[in-house]
CSV table of C-alpha atoms in Angstrom, one decimal:
chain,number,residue,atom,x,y,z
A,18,UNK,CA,6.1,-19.1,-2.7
A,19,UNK,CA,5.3,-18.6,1.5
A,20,UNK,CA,1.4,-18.6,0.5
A,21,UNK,CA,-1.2,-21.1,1.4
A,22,UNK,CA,-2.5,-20.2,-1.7
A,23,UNK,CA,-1.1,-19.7,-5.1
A,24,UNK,CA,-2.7,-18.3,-8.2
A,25,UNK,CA,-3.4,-17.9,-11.7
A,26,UNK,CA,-3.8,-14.5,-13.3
A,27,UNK,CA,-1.2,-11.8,-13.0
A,28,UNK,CA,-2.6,-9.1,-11.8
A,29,UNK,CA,-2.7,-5.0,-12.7
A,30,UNK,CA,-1.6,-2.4,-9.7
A,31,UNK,CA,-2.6,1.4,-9.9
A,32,UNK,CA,-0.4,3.1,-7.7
A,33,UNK,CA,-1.5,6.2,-6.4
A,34,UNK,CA,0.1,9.2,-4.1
A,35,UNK,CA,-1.8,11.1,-1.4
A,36,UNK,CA,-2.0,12.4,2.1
A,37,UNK,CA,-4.1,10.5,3.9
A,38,UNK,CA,-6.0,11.8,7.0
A,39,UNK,CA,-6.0,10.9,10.2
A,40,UNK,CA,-2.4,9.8,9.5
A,41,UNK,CA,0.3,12.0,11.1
A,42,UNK,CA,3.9,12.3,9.3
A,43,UNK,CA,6.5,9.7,9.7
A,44,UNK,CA,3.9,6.8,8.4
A,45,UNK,CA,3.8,5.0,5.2
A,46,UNK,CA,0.7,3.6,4.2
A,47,UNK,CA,-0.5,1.1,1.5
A,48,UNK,CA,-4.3,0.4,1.0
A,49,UNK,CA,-5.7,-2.6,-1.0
A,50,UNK,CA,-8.0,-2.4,-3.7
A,51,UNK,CA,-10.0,-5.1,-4.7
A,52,UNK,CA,-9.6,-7.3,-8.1
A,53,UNK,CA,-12.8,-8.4,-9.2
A,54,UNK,CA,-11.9,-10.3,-11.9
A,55,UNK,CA,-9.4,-13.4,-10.6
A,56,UNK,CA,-10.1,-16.9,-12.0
A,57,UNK,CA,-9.3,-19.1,-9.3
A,58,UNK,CA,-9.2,-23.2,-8.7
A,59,UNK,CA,-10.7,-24.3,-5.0
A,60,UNK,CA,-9.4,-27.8,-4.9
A,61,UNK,CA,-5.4,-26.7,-6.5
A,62,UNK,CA,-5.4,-24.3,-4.2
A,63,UNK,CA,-6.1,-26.7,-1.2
A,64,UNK,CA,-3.7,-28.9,-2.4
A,65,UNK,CA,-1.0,-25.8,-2.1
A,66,UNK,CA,-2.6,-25.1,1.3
A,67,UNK,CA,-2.1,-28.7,3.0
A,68,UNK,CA,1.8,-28.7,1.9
A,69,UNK,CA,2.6,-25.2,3.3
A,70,UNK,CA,3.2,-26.0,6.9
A,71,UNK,CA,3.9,-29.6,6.6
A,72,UNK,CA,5.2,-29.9,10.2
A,73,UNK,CA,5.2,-26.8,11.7
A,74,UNK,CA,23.9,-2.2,6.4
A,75,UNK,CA,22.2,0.3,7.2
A,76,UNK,CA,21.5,3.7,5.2
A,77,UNK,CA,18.7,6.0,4.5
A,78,UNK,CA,19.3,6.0,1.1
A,79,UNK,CA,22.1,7.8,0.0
A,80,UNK,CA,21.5,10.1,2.6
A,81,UNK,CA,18.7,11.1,5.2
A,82,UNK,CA,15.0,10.7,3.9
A,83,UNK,CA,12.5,11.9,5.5
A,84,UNK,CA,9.4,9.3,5.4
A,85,UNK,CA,5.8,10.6,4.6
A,86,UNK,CA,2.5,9.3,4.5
A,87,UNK,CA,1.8,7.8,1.3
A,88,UNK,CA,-0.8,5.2,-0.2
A,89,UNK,CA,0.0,2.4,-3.0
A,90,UNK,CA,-2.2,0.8,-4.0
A,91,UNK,CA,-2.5,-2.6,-3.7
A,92,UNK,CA,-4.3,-5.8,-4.6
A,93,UNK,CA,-7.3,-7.8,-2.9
A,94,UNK,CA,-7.3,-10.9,-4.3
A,95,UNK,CA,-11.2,-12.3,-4.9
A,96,UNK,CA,-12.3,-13.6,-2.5
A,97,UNK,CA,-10.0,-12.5,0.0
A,98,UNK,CA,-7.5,-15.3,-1.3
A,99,UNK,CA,-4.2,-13.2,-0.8
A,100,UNK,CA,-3.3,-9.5,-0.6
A,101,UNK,CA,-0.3,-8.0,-2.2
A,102,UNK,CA,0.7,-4.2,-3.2
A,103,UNK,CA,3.3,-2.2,-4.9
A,104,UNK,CA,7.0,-1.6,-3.3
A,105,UNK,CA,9.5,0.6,-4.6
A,106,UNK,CA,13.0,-0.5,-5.4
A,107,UNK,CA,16.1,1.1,-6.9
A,108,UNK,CA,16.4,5.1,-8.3
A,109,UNK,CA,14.8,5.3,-10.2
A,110,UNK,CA,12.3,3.3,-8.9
A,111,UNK,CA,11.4,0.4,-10.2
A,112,UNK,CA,8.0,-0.8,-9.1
A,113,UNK,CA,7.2,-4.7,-7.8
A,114,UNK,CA,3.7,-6.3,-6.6
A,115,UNK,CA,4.9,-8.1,-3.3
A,116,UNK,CA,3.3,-9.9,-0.7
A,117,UNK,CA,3.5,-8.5,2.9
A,118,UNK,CA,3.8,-11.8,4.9
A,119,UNK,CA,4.4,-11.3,8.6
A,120,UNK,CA,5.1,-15.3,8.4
A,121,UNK,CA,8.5,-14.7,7.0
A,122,UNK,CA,11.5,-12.3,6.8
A,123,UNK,CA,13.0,-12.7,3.8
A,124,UNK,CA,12.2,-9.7,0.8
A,125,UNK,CA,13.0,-10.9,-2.9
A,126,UNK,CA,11.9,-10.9,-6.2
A,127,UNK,CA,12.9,-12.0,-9.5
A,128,UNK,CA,16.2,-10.3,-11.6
A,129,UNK,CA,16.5,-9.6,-15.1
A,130,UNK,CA,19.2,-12.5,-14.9
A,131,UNK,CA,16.2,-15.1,-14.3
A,132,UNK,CA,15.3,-16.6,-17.5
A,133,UNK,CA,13.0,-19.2,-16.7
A,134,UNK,CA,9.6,-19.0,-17.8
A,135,UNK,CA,8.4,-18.5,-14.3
A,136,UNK,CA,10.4,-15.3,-14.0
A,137,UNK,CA,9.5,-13.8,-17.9
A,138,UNK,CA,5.8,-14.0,-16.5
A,139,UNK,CA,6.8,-11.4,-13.8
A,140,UNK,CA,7.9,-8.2,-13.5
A,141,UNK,CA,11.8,-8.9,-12.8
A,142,UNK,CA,14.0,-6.1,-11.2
A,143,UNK,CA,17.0,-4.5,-13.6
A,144,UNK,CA,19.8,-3.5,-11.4
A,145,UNK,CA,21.7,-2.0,-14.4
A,146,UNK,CA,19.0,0.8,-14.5
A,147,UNK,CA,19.7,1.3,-10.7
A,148,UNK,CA,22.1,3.9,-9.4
A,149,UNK,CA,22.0,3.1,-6.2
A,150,UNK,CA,22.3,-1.0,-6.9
A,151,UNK,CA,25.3,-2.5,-4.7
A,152,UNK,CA,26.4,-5.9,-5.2
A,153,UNK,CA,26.8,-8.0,-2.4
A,154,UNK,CA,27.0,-11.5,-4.3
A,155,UNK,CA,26.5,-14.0,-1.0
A,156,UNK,CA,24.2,-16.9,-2.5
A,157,UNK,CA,20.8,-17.0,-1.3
A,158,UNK,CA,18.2,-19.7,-1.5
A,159,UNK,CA,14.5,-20.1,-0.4
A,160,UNK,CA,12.1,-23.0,0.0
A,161,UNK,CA,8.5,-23.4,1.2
A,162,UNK,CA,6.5,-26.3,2.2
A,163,UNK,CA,4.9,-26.6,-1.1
A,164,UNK,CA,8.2,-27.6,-2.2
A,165,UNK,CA,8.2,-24.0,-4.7
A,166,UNK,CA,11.6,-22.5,-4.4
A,167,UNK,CA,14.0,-19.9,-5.3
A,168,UNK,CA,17.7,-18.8,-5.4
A,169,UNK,CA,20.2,-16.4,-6.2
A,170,UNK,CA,22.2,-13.6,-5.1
A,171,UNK,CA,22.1,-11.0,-1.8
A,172,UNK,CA,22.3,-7.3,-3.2
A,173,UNK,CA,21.6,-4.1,-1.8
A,174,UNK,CA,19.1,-1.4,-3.0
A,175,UNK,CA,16.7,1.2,-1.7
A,176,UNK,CA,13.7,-0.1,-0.7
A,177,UNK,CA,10.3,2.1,-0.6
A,178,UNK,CA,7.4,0.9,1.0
A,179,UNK,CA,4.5,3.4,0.8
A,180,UNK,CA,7.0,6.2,1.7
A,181,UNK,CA,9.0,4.4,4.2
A,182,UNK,CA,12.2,4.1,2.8
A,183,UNK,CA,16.3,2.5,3.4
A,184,UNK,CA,18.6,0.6,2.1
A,185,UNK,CA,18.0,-2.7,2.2
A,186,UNK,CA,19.6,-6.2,1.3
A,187,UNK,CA,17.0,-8.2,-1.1
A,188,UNK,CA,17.3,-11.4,-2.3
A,189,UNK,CA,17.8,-11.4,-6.3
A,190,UNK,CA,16.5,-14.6,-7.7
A,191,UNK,CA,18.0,-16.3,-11.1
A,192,UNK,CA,16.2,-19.3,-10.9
A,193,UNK,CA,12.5,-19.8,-9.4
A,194,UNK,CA,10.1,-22.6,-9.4
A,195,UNK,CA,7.8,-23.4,-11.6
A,196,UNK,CA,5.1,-23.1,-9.7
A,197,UNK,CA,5.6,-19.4,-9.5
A,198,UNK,CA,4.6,-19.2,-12.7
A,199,UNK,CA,0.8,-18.5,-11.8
A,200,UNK,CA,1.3,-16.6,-8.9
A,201,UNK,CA,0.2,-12.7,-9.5
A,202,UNK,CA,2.9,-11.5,-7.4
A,203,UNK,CA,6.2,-10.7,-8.1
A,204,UNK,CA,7.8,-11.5,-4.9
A,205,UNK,CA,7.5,-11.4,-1.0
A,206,UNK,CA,7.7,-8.6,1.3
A,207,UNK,CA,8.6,-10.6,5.3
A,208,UNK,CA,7.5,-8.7,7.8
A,209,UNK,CA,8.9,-11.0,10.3
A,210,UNK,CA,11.7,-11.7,13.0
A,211,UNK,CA,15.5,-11.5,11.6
A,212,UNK,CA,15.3,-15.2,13.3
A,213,UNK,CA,13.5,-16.5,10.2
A,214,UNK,CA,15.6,-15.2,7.6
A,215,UNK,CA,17.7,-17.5,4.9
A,216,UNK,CA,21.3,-15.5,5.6
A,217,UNK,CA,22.3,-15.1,9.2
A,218,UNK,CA,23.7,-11.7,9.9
A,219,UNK,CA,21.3,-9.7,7.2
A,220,UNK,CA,18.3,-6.6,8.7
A,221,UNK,CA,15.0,-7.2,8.0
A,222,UNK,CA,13.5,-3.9,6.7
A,223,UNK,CA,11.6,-3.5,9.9
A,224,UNK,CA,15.0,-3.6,11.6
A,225,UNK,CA,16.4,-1.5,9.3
A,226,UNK,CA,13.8,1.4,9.5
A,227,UNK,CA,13.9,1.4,13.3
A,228,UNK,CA,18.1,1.8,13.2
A,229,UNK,CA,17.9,4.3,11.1
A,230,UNK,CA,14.9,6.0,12.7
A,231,UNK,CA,17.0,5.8,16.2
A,232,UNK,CA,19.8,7.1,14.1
A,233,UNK,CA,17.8,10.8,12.7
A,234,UNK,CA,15.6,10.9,15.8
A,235,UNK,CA,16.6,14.7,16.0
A,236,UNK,CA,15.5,15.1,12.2
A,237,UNK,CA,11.9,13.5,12.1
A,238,UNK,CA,13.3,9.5,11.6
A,239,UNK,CA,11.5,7.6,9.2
A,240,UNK,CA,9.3,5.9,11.4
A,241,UNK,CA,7.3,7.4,14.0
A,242,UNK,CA,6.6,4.3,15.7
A,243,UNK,CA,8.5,1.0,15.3
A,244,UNK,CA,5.2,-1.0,14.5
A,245,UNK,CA,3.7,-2.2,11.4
A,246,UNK,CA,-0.9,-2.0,11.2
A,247,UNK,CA,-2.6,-4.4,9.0
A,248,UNK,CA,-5.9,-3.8,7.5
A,249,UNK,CA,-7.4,-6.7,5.3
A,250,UNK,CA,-10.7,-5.8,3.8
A,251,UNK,CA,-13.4,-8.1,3.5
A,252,UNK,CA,-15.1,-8.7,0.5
A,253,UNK,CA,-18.2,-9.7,2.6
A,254,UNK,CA,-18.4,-6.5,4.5
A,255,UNK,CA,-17.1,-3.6,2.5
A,256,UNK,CA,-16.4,-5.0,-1.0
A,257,UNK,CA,-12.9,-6.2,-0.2
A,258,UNK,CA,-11.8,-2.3,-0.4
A,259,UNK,CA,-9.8,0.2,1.7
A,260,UNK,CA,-7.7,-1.7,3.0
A,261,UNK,CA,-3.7,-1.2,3.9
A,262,UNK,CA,-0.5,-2.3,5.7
A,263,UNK,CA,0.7,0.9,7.3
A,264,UNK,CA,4.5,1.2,8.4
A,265,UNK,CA,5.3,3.8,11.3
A,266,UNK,CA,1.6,4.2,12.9
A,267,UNK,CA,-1.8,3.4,13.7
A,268,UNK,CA,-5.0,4.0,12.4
A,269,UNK,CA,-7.2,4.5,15.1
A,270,UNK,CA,-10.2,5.0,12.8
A,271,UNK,CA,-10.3,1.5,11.5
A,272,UNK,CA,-11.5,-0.4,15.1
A,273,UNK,CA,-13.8,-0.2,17.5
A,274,UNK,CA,-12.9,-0.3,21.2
A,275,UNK,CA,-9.3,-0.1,22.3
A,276,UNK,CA,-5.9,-2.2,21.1
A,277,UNK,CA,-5.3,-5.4,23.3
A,278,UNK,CA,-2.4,-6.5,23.5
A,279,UNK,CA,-1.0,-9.8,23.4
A,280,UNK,CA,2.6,-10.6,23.8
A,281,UNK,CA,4.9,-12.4,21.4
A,282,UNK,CA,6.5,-15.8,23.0
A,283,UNK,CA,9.0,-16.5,20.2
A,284,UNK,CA,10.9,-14.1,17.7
A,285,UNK,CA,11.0,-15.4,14.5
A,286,UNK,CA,6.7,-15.8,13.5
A,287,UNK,CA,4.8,-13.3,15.6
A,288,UNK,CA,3.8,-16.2,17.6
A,289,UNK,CA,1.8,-15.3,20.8
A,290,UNK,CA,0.1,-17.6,23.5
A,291,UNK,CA,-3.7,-19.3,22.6
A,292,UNK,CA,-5.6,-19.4,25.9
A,293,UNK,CA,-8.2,-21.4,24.9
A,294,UNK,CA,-11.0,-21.1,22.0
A,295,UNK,CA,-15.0,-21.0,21.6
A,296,UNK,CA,-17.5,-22.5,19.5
A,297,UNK,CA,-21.6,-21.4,19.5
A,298,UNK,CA,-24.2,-23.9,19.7
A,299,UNK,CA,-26.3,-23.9,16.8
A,300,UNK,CA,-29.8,-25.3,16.1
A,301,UNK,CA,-29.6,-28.8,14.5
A,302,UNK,CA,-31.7,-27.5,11.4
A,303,UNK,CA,-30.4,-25.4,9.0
A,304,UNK,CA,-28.1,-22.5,10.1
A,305,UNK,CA,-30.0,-19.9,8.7
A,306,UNK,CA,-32.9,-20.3,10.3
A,307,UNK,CA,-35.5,-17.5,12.2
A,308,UNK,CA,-35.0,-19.1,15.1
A,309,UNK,CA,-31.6,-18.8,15.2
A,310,UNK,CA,-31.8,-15.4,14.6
A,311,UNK,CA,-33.8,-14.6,17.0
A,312,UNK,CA,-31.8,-16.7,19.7
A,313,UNK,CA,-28.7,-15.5,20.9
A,314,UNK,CA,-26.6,-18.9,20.8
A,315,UNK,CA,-24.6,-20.7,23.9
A,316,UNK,CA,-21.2,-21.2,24.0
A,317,UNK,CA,-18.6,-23.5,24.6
A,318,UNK,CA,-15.0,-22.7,25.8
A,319,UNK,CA,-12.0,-25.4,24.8
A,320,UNK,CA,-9.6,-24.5,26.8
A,321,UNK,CA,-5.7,-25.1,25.5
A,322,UNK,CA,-3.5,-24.5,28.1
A,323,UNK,CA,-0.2,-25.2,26.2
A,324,UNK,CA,-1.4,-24.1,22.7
A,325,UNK,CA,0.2,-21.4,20.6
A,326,UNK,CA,-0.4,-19.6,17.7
A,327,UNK,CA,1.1,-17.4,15.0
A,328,UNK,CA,-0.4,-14.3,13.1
A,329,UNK,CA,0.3,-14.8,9.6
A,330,UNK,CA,-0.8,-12.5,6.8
A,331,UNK,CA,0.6,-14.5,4.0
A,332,UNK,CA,-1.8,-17.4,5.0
A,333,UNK,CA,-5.3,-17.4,3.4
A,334,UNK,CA,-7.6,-19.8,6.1
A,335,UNK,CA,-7.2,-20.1,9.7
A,336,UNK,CA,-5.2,-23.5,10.5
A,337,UNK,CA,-5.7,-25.5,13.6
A,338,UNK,CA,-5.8,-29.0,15.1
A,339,UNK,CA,-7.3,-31.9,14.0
A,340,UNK,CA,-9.4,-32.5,17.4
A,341,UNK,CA,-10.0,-28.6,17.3
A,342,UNK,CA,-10.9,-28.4,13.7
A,343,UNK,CA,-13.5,-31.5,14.4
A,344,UNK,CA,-14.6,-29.5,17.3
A,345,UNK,CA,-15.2,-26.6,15.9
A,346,UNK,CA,-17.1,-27.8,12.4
A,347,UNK,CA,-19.5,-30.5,15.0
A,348,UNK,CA,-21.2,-27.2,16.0
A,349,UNK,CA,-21.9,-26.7,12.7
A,350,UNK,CA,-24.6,-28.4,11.1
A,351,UNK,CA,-24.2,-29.8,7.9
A,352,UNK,CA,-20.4,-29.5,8.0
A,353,UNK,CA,-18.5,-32.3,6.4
A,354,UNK,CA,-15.0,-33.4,6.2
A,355,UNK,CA,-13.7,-34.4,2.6
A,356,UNK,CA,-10.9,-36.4,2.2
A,357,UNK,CA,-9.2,-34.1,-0.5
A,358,UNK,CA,-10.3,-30.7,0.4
A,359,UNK,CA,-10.4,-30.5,3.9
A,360,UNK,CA,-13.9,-29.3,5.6
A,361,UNK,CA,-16.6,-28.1,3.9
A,362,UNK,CA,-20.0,-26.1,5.4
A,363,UNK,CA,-23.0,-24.9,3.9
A,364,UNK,CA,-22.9,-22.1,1.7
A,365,UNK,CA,-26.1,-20.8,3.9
A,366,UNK,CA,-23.7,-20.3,6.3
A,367,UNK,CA,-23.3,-17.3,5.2
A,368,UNK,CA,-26.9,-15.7,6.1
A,369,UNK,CA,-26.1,-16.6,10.0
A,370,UNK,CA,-26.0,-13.3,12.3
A,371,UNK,CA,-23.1,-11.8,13.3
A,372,UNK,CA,-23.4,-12.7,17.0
A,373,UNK,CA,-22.9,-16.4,16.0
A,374,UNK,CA,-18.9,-16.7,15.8
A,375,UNK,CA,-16.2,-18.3,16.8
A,376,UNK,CA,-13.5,-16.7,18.7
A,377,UNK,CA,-9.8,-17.6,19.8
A,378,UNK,CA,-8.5,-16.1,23.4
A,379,UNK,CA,-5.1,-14.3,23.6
A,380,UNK,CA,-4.1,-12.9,26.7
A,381,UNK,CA,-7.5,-13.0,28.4
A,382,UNK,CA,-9.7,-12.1,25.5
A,383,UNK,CA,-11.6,-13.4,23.2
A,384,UNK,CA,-10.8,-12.0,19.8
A,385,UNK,CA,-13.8,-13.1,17.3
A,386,UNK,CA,-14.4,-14.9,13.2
A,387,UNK,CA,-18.4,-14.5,12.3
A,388,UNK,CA,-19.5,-17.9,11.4
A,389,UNK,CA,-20.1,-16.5,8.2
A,390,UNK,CA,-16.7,-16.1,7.3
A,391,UNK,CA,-16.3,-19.9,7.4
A,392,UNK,CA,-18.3,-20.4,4.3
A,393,UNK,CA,-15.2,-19.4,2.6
A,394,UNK,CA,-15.5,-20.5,-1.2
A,395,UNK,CA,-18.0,-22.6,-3.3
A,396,UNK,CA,-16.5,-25.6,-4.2
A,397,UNK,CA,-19.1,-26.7,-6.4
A,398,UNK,CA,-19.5,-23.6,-8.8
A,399,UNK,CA,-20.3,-20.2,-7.6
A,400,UNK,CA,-23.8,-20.6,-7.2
A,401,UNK,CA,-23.7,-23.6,-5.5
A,402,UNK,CA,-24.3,-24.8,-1.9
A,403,UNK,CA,-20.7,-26.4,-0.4
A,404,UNK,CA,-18.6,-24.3,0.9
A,405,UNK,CA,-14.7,-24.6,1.9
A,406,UNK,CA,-14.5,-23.9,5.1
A,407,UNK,CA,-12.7,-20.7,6.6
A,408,UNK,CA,-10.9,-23.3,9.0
A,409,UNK,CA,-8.9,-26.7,8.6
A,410,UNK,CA,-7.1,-28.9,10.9
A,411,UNK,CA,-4.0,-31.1,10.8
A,412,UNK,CA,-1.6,-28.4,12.4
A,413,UNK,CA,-0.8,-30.5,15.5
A,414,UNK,CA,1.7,-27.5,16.3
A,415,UNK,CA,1.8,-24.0,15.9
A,416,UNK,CA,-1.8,-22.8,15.1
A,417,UNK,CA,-2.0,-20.5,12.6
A,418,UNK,CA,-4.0,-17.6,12.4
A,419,UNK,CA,-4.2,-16.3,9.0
A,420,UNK,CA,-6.5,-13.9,6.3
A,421,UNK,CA,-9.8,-14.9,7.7
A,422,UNK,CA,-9.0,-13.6,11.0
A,423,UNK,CA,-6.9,-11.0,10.1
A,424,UNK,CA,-9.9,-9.6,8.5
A,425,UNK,CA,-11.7,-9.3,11.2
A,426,UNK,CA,-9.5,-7.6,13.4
A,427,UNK,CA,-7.0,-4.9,13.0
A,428,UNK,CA,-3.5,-5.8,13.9
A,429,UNK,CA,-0.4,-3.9,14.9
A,430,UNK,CA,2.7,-5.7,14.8
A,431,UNK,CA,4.7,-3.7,17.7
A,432,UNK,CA,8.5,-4.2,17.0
A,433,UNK,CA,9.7,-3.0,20.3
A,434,UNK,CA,13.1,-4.4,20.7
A,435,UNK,CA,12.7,-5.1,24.2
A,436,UNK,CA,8.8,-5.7,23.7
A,437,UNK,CA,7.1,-6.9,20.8
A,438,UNK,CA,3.7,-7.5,20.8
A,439,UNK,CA,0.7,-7.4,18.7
A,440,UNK,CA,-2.1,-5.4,19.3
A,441,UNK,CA,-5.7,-6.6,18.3
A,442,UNK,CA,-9.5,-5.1,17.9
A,443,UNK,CA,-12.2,-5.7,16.1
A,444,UNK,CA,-12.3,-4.0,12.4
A,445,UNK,CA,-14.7,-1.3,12.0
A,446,UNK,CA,-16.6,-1.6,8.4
């Protein structure tokens, strides 16, 4: 699949209903709940990582729906490897775990007419138990740089995404991978441009809701806004709880400060403009030491005047340059490079304060990573003292700013037509 990284263990999803204060009507929200219990492999999954960017009609239903706030819950995959929630599809609904990726555009999942043992392990949508299924039988393929695939069949259904809900056209898949096979999710939910999607001339779901919002503007709409707010919870700082994807509004109680806005370049990835990024200078002996603490550290500004980047939920780490990614780990001591799994720092890391980070300018402002966020994962047992790193080079174009700074700041994909942008600000835990 689009993930940097794939998993193991299918996962279980509790999905809940309620109105959720302070948001306003017209919003659909979907909060992520932490899974505790995933079993996962460091160095398979940064084999996946390194081979995903190798080079860098419309209804309401059957009729008008009103959207309302609602909350699904979702999935936090330990620790913080991928986040993934429950969508509706089909009446009666037929519930799917799919990933919201704003670094693609496509929304599929398996059929019952996929018979491979990479589909049985899923949950695979029946259309026959679907009244409102519509055919639409153009072929449809997928493939990601990991060299997973999958293929099938374009169909219509209703699509429901935490109480946001049209028709939508899905891609059905009869054949899928193998390497699906230990992924928890069922399929992907893009929450990019219509430029990235496999079949010219289909809506993105995005596109669809705002139509058909413009469409009932006198009756409510079902989105209130045309934007799309991402919360990805930490398990560092809150327990990898509360989190949500939240279609039609904001939620103004999850950052501090005010939204800065940074506008997108290119439609297709929400890919924005990289000023320049910053590394601290640390003490040469170990990072966690009281005199660190107790010393605010320098900085350094690298300034990349022709860089760019992309916000991408469906990528785990934070992917840059080769000379940036050296940059950035020299200020750290103890950090290595290893041949097979990328850079790896001390798990003391960890204990640094939260004034020592890193942080990546986008439209004159520094938006910030904690240095501790970079001791992503023991690699040698969970007690043990190597950490992957929260950052890896070898993406000479497109940088790509996934999961580990996504949760750190909130993020509000704007879908304005005639300006889309994303807003930024640092989380509030």
């Amino acid at each position: 699949m689009k993930l940097a990284l794939l998993l193991s263990l299918a996962l279980a999803t509790t999905t809940t209903f309620s109105n959720a204060s302070p948001l306003d009507e017209g919003i659909g929200a979907v909060p992520l709940v932490l899974n505790p219990d995933y079993i996962h492999n460091t160095p398979a999954h940064i084999q996946k990582l390194n081979k995903r960017y190798p080079n860098i009609k419309i209804k309401a239903g059957e009729g008008f729906v009103s959207a309302c706030t609602g909350k699904v819950g979702l999935v936090n995959v330990n620790p913080d490897l991928e986040y993934y929630g429950a969508v509706k599809v089909g009446t009666p609904a037929q519930t799917l775990n799919l990933i919201f990726d704003t670094g693609s555009s496509d929304i599929w999942f398996s059929s019952t007419s996929c018979s491979t043992h990479a589909c049985k392990v899923h949950t695979r949508f029946n259309s026959s138990k679907s009244s409102t299924y519509k055919k639409d039988n153009r072929p449809w393929k997928i493939e990601y740089g990991d060299g997973s695939f999958a293929n099938g069949y374009l169909a219509s259904e209703i699509v429901n995404a935490g109480g946001v809900q049209v028709r939508q056209t899905v891609g059905l898949a009869k054949n899928v991978s193998d390497k699906f096979k230990d992924s928890p999710e069922d399929g992907i939910f893009g929450l990019g441009f219509n430029t990235l999607l496999s079949v010219k001339g289909v809506s993105t779901f995005m596109d669809n809701a705002i139509a058909t919002s413009a469409k009932n503007k006198t009756k409510g709409g079902v989105l209130k806004q045309p934007v799309v707010s991402v919360f990805l919870p930490s398990l560092r700082k809150n327990g990898g709880r509360n989190g949500h994807v939240l279609f039609g509004g904001i939620d103004h109680s999850q950052y501090t400060g005010q939204l800065h806005y940074v506008p997108v370049t290119q439609k297709g990835f929400w890919q924005v403009k990289l000023d320049a990024f910053k590394t601290p200078t640390l003490p040469s002996k170990e990072a966690s030491s009281a005199a660190h603490t107790r010393n605010k550290p320098a900085w350094v500004e690298h300034v990349t005047p022709k860089q760019e980047a992309i916000l991408d939920t469906g990528t785990t780490l934070i992917i840059v340059s080769t000379s940036a990614a050296k940059l950035i780990h020299s200020s750290i001591p103890g950090a290595t490079l290893d041949q097979k799994l990328g850079y790896l720092v001390p798990c003391a890391l960890r204990n640094t304060p939260s004034s020592s980070v890193i942080g990546f300018k986008l439209n004159g402002k520094y938006l910030k990573v904690p240095l501790a966020d970079l001791a992503f994962e023991a690699v040698d047992g969970e007690k043990g003292k190597t950490c992957l790193s929260g950052v890896q080079g070898g993406q000479e174009g497109l940088w790509i700013l996934g999961d580990v700074f996504i949760k750190n700041n909130y993020c509000v994909f704007d879908h304005s037509p005639l300006n889309p942008r994303v807003g930024l600000a640092p989380l509030k835990y």
